[in-house]
Each structure stands twice: as C-alpha cells, then as structure tokens.
C-alpha cells in the first residue's frame, strides 16, 4: 500500500492524534491532514484544541471528551463512528491516553469492532527519557503519583527495588513535595528534572533526589515537570531485599522450602543477588 493510500481518511475509523507539548512546529504533517479531513474531533478541551486548529486554518465540529463526561460521550462517539463518520481524538497536549483521557474510548472501540489507528507524535515522558542520560532499554512509566500521602508512599514502596528507569509526571505546585517523597522512599539516586520541554525555556537539571529538594528551595518550580529517576542499583537491592539478612545458603533453603529444586533455587538466588551462578554453587558445595 502506498503512503498516499495509507494516509487516506477512512470513514468509521477513530484516529488517536498526538499534538505538540509546547512547540507548535511539532504537529506532524500527517496529524494536520487527519485533523483537517476527519468529520469530527473529540477534544479534552475544545478551547485548547480550537486554538491549535486556528493556527492551521482548520474549522471542524468538535465535542468535549474528558474525565468527567467520558462514559456518556463514549456512546455518542461510537455511534458516530458506527454511522460511517471518521473522528479524531486529541488531548490538550501530547499523546492521548497517556495520563490523558482516551484509554476507555479505545477499549470501547475495540469491543464494538470500530477500527482505531494512531497518528503518533509528542509524548513528554519519552522526550524527557531521551534527555535523561539514564538506561533507556527498560523503563517504567508511572505517570502522576495520585491519592493520599500514604497511598503514594505505598506505590513507591512497591517499585523501590525496580531496576528500570522510572518516569513521573508532576505539576509545578507539587513537584518539590513529590521529589522529597521520592527521596524519602527510594533513597538517594540520580534524577533528571525536565521542564518546559520543546519550549523556549526548556531545562533539564541532572542531579540527585536529595539535592533536587534543596534545588527547589532556591529555584521556585516553573512549568510542568517530568521527573526521570534512575532505577535501583544492585547494592540497594541487596541491602533492602527480603534476603538481606540471609546467608547465601539460607537464601537457597528459603527457595527450596517454597518448592523449587536445589538447582532452580540456586539460579533464583543468583538472579536475586545479581551474582554469578558459580558463586552460589561454590557456596553450596563448601
Ligand atoms: N499526554 C501527555 C503526554 O503525552 O506527555 C501528558 C499529559 S499530562 C495531563 C500532563 C503532564 O505531562 C504535565 O503535568 C507534565 O508532567 C508532562 N508534560 C507535558 N508537557 C510537558 C512539557 N512541555 N515539559 C515537561 N513536562 C511536560
């Protein structure tokens, strides 16, 4: 299929369209075409999207689709799509469905056999990750830390020993408090504080969580932030894991008592501790 054919707007299809996260020039040519040619646009905030569309001289029927009306609007959108109209879903900035409304609508489309396709583009999490300098091969997107202080702490406890790079979203009003909590629960680690990405005042501060708390004492947070936190190091995992006070032999016995063969238990211990299997075998035969 040629690109021209692939880019033809198909009736009855929902297009998930990414929009810029600050720099208008980041709206892709394909996104512009889709927004200009679909029959309707479902937008998180029609005023915000209206401003974007006016930059490109696009006028289009729009409807609001946000967290507070999504159940009711889902039915309306699905009905329009089933009648053969094509539609686009956009959020205020970046990729819909990523800490933004859209996930449930995509699920509803799938359940109703309505075709969905994506017009990819900006995502603040990925933009910040690429600028962090941390391991990018494996990462965990955590979005906003929500709920009570206790719930946030519990969520952090669950991922404390995750080796993957961690990505959080945060607003300027809460960023210092969030960084303090990250420091308290995850311990001292490298962090990249990325703000105003793609904008004139883009800034990425490479520091540690402890220093970041003090950094915000002197520099009032400005703009929206992505916090990219380095994953747990093997030493931290060893110090804080359930087996921290066990000898290697006790650790192997623990796994054997839970039903693993001696060989499987030794492999599990080597994986937990991040040490070569040979070291575990040697310990067990001595
Ligand atoms: N769907 C969006 C995406 O694809 O990135 C995210 C929407 S979420 C409601 C908004 C959060 O994304 C902000 O609070 C901030 O954490 C992050 N964000 C969005 N734009 C940003 C930018 N230009 N610089 C830094 N962070 C940004």
Coordinates of C-alpha atoms and ligand atoms in Angstrom, one line a residue:
X1 CA 0.0 0.0 0.0
X2 CA 1.4 3.4 -0.9
X3 CA 1.7 6.2 1.6
X4 CA -1.0 8.2 -0.2
X5 CA -3.4 5.3 0.1
X6 CA -2.4 4.6 3.8
X7 CA -3.0 8.3 4.6
X8 CA -6.5 8.4 3.1
X9 CA -9.1 9.1 5.8
X10 CA -11.3 6.0 6.2
X11 CA -14.9 6.5 7.3
X12 CA -15.9 4.8 10.6
X13 CA -12.3 5.0 12.0
X14 CA -11.1 6.7 15.2
X15 CA -7.7 8.4 14.8
X16 CA -5.7 8.9 18.0
X17 CA -3.8 12.1 17.2
X18 CA -0.8 13.3 19.2
X19 CA -0.4 17.1 19.4
X20 CA 2.6 19.3 20.5
X21 CA 3.7 19.5 24.1
X22 CA 4.8 23.2 23.7
X23 CA 6.3 23.7 20.3
X24 CA 3.6 24.1 17.7
X25 CA 6.1 23.1 14.9
X26 CA 5.9 19.5 16.4
X27 CA 2.5 18.8 14.9
X28 CA 3.2 16.3 12.2
X29 CA 2.1 16.7 8.6
X30 CA 0.0 13.6 8.9
X31 CA -1.6 14.9 12.2
X32 CA -2.5 18.1 10.4
X33 CA -4.0 16.2 7.5
X34 CA -6.1 14.0 9.7
X35 CA -7.4 16.9 11.8
X36 CA -8.3 18.7 8.7
X37 CA -10.1 15.8 7.0
X38 CA -11.9 13.8 9.7
X39 CA -15.6 14.5 10.1
X40 CA -15.4 15.4 13.8
X41 CA -12.8 15.9 16.6
X42 CA -13.3 14.7 20.2
X43 CA -11.1 17.0 22.3
X44 CA -10.3 17.1 26.0
X45 CA -10.9 20.9 25.9
X46 CA -12.4 22.3 22.8
X47 CA -10.9 25.8 23.6
X48 CA -7.4 24.5 23.7
X49 CA -7.8 22.4 20.5
X50 CA -9.7 25.3 18.9
X51 CA -6.6 27.5 19.3
X52 CA -4.4 24.8 17.8
X53 CA -6.7 24.3 14.8
X54 CA -7.0 28.0 14.2
X55 CA -3.2 28.1 13.7
X56 CA -3.7 25.8 10.7
X57 CA -7.0 27.4 9.5
X58 CA -8.9 24.3 10.4
X59 CA -12.5 24.5 11.5
X60 CA -14.2 21.3 12.4
X61 CA -17.2 20.1 14.5
X62 CA -15.8 19.3 18.0
X63 CA -17.1 17.6 21.1
X64 CA -15.7 17.6 24.6
X65 CA -14.4 14.2 25.8
X66 CA -12.8 14.5 29.3
X67 CA -12.6 12.6 32.5
X68 CA -15.9 13.8 33.8
X69 CA -18.2 13.0 30.8
X70 CA -16.3 10.2 29.2
X71 CA -18.9 7.4 29.8
X72 CA -21.7 9.4 28.2
X73 CA -19.6 10.7 25.4
X74 CA -18.1 7.3 24.6
X75 CA -21.6 6.1 23.4
X76 CA -22.0 9.2 21.3
X77 CA -18.6 8.9 19.7
X78 CA -19.1 5.2 19.0
X79 CA -22.5 5.9 17.4
X80 CA -21.0 8.5 15.1
X81 CA -18.2 6.1 14.1
X82 CA -20.6 3.3 13.5
X83 CA -22.7 5.5 11.3
X84 CA -19.6 5.8 9.0
X85 CA -18.2 9.2 10.2
X86 CA -14.4 9.4 10.8
X87 CA -13.2 11.0 14.0
X88 CA -10.0 12.1 15.8
X89 CA -9.3 12.1 19.5
X90 CA -6.9 14.7 20.8
X91 CA -5.9 15.8 24.3
X92 CA -4.6 19.2 25.4
X93 CA -1.0 18.3 24.7
X94 CA 0.9 15.2 23.7
X95 CA -0.4 11.7 23.2
X96 CA -4.0 11.0 24.2
X97 CA -4.4 8.0 26.6
X98 CA -1.0 8.8 28.2
X99 CA -2.0 10.4 31.6
X100 CA -4.8 11.8 29.5
X101 CA -8.4 10.7 28.5
X102 CA -8.7 8.1 25.8
X103 CA -7.9 4.7 27.1
X104 CA -11.5 3.7 27.8
X105 CA -12.6 5.1 24.4
X106 CA -10.1 2.9 22.6
X107 CA -11.3 -0.1 24.6
X108 CA -14.9 0.7 23.7
X109 CA -13.9 0.9 20.0
X110 CA -12.2 -2.5 20.2
X111 CA -15.2 -4.0 22.0
X112 CA -17.5 -2.6 19.3
X113 CA -15.3 -3.6 16.3
X114 CA -14.7 0.0 15.5
X115 CA -11.3 0.5 13.8
X116 CA -8.8 2.6 15.7
X117 CA -5.5 3.9 14.4
X118 CA -2.8 6.1 15.9
X119 CA -1.1 9.2 14.5
X120 CA 2.0 9.2 16.8
X121 CA 3.9 12.3 17.9
X122 CA 5.0 14.1 21.1
X123 CA 5.0 12.5 24.5
X124 CA 6.6 14.3 27.4
X125 CA 7.7 11.0 29.1
X126 CA 9.6 9.8 26.1
X127 CA 11.1 13.3 25.3
X128 CA 12.4 13.5 28.9
X129 CA 13.7 9.9 28.9
X130 CA 15.8 10.6 25.8
X131 CA 17.3 13.6 27.6
X132 CA 17.9 11.9 31.0
X133 CA 21.1 10.0 30.1
X134 CA 19.7 7.0 32.1
X135 CA 19.1 3.5 30.9
X136 CA 16.5 3.7 28.1
X137 CA 16.4 0.0 27.3
X138 CA 14.0 -0.7 30.2
X139 CA 11.8 1.9 31.8
X140 CA 8.6 2.2 33.8
X141 CA 6.1 5.0 33.2
X142 CA 4.5 5.9 36.5
X143 CA 2.5 9.0 35.4
X144 CA 1.2 11.2 38.2
X145 CA 1.5 9.9 41.8
X146 CA -2.0 10.3 43.0
X147 CA -4.0 9.6 46.2
X148 CA -3.2 10.3 49.8
X149 CA 0.3 10.6 51.1
X150 CA 0.0 7.0 52.4
X151 CA -1.1 5.7 49.0
X152 CA 1.7 7.5 47.2
X153 CA 4.2 6.1 49.7
X154 CA 2.8 2.6 49.2
X155 CA 3.1 2.8 45.5
X156 CA 6.7 3.9 45.7
X157 CA 7.5 1.1 48.2
X158 CA 6.2 -1.3 45.5
X159 CA 8.7 0.0 42.9
X160 CA 11.5 0.8 45.2
X161 CA 13.7 -2.1 44.1
X162 CA 12.8 -1.8 40.4
X163 CA 16.0 -1.6 38.3
X164 CA 14.2 0.1 35.4
X165 CA 14.4 3.8 34.9
X166 CA 11.3 5.4 36.4
X167 CA 9.3 8.3 34.9
X168 CA 6.8 10.5 36.8
X169 CA 4.7 13.5 35.7
X170 CA 4.2 16.4 38.1
X171 CA 2.8 19.9 38.2
X172 CA 4.9 22.9 39.4
X173 CA 2.7 23.2 42.6
X174 CA 3.6 19.7 43.8
X175 CA 6.9 18.9 42.3
X176 CA 9.1 19.8 45.4
X177 CA 6.9 17.7 47.7
X178 CA 6.9 14.8 45.3
X179 CA 10.7 14.9 44.9
X180 CA 11.0 14.9 48.8
X181 CA 8.8 11.8 48.9
X182 CA 10.8 10.1 46.2
X183 CA 13.9 10.8 48.1
X184 CA 12.5 9.6 51.4
X185 CA 11.2 6.3 49.9
X186 CA 13.6 5.5 47.0
X187 CA 16.7 6.8 48.7
X188 CA 19.5 8.9 47.2
X189 CA 19.5 8.4 43.4
X190 CA 20.2 10.3 40.2
X191 CA 17.3 12.2 38.8
X192 CA 16.7 14.4 35.7
X193 CA 14.2 17.2 36.3
X194 CA 12.9 18.1 32.9
X195 CA 10.6 21.1 32.4
X196 CA 9.2 23.2 29.6
X197 CA 10.3 20.5 27.1
X198 CA 10.3 21.7 23.4
X199 CA 9.7 25.3 24.6
X200 CA 12.0 28.3 24.7
X201 CA 12.9 27.8 28.3
X202 CA 13.4 24.0 28.1
X203 CA 15.6 22.9 31.0
X204 CA 16.9 19.5 32.2
X205 CA 18.7 19.5 35.6
X206 CA 20.8 16.4 36.2
X207 CA 21.1 16.0 39.9
X208 CA 20.2 13.6 42.8
X209 CA 16.9 13.4 44.6
X210 CA 18.4 14.9 47.8
X211 CA 20.0 17.8 46.0
X212 CA 16.8 18.3 44.0
X213 CA 14.8 19.0 47.1
X214 CA 17.3 21.7 48.1
X215 CA 17.4 23.0 44.4
X216 CA 13.7 23.8 44.7
X217 CA 14.3 25.8 47.9
X218 CA 16.4 28.2 45.8
X219 CA 14.6 27.9 42.4
X220 CA 10.8 28.1 42.5
X221 CA 9.4 25.4 40.2
X222 CA 8.2 26.8 36.9
X223 CA 6.2 24.9 34.2
X224 CA 5.2 21.3 34.0
X225 CA 7.8 18.7 35.0
X226 CA 8.8 15.2 34.1
X227 CA 10.9 13.5 36.7
X228 CA 13.1 10.8 35.4
X229 CA 14.6 8.7 38.2
X230 CA 17.5 6.2 37.8
X231 CA 16.5 2.6 38.6
X232 CA 17.6 0.8 41.8
X233 CA 21.2 -0.3 41.9
X234 CA 22.2 -3.9 42.7
X235 CA 23.7 -2.8 46.0
X236 CA 20.5 -1.2 47.1
X237 CA 18.5 -4.2 46.1
X238 CA 20.9 -6.4 48.1
X239 CA 20.7 -4.2 51.2
X240 CA 16.9 -3.8 51.2
X241 CA 15.6 -7.1 49.8
X242 CA 13.9 -9.7 51.9
X243 CA 17.0 -11.8 51.8
X244 CA 19.3 -9.0 53.0
X245 CA 19.9 -10.7 56.4
X246 CA 20.2 -14.3 55.0
X247 CA 23.4 -16.1 54.1
X248 CA 23.5 -17.5 50.5
X249 CA 22.8 -21.0 51.9
X250 CA 19.8 -19.7 53.9
X251 CA 18.5 -17.9 50.8
X252 CA 18.8 -21.2 48.7
X253 CA 17.0 -23.1 51.5
X254 CA 14.2 -20.4 51.5
X255 CA 13.5 -21.2 47.8
X256 CA 13.8 -24.9 48.3
X257 CA 11.3 -24.7 51.2
X258 CA 8.9 -22.9 48.8
X259 CA 9.0 -25.8 46.3
X260 CA 12.0 -25.2 44.0
X261 CA 14.6 -27.9 43.2
X262 CA 18.1 -27.1 44.5
X263 CA 19.2 -26.2 41.0
X264 CA 16.3 -23.8 40.5
X265 CA 16.8 -22.3 44.0
X266 CA 20.4 -21.6 43.2
X267 CA 19.5 -20.0 39.9
X268 CA 16.9 -17.8 41.7
X269 CA 19.4 -16.7 44.3
X270 CA 22.0 -15.8 41.7
X271 CA 19.3 -13.7 39.9
X272 CA 18.1 -12.0 43.2
X273 CA 21.6 -11.1 44.3
X274 CA 22.9 -10.2 40.8
X275 CA 25.9 -12.5 41.4
X276 CA 27.2 -15.3 39.1
X277 CA 25.7 -18.7 39.4
X278 CA 29.1 -20.1 40.1
X279 CA 29.5 -18.1 43.3
X280 CA 26.2 -19.6 44.6
X281 CA 27.2 -23.2 43.6
X282 CA 30.6 -22.8 45.2
X283 CA 29.0 -21.6 48.5
X284 CA 26.7 -24.6 48.5
X285 CA 29.3 -27.3 48.0
X286 CA 31.8 -25.9 50.5
Ligands
LIG1 N1 -0.5 13.1 27.2 C1 0.7 13.9 27.6 C2 1.9 13.3 27.0 O1 1.8 12.6 26.0 O2 3.0 13.5 27.5 C3 0.7 14.1 29.1 C4 -0.5 14.8 29.7 S1 -0.4 15.0 31.4 C5 -2.0 15.6 31.7 C6 0.5 16.5 31.6 C7 1.8 16.3 32.2 O3 2.8 15.9 31.2 C8 2.4 17.5 32.9 O4 2.0 17.7 34.2 C9 3.9 17.2 32.8 O5 4.3 16.3 33.9 C10 4.0 16.5 31.5 N2 4.3 17.5 30.4 C11 3.5 17.8 29.4 N3 4.2 18.7 28.6 C12 5.4 18.9 29.1 C13 6.5 19.8 28.8 N4 6.5 20.5 27.7 N5 7.6 19.7 29.6 C14 7.6 18.9 30.7 N6 6.6 18.1 31.0 C15 5.5 18.1 30.3

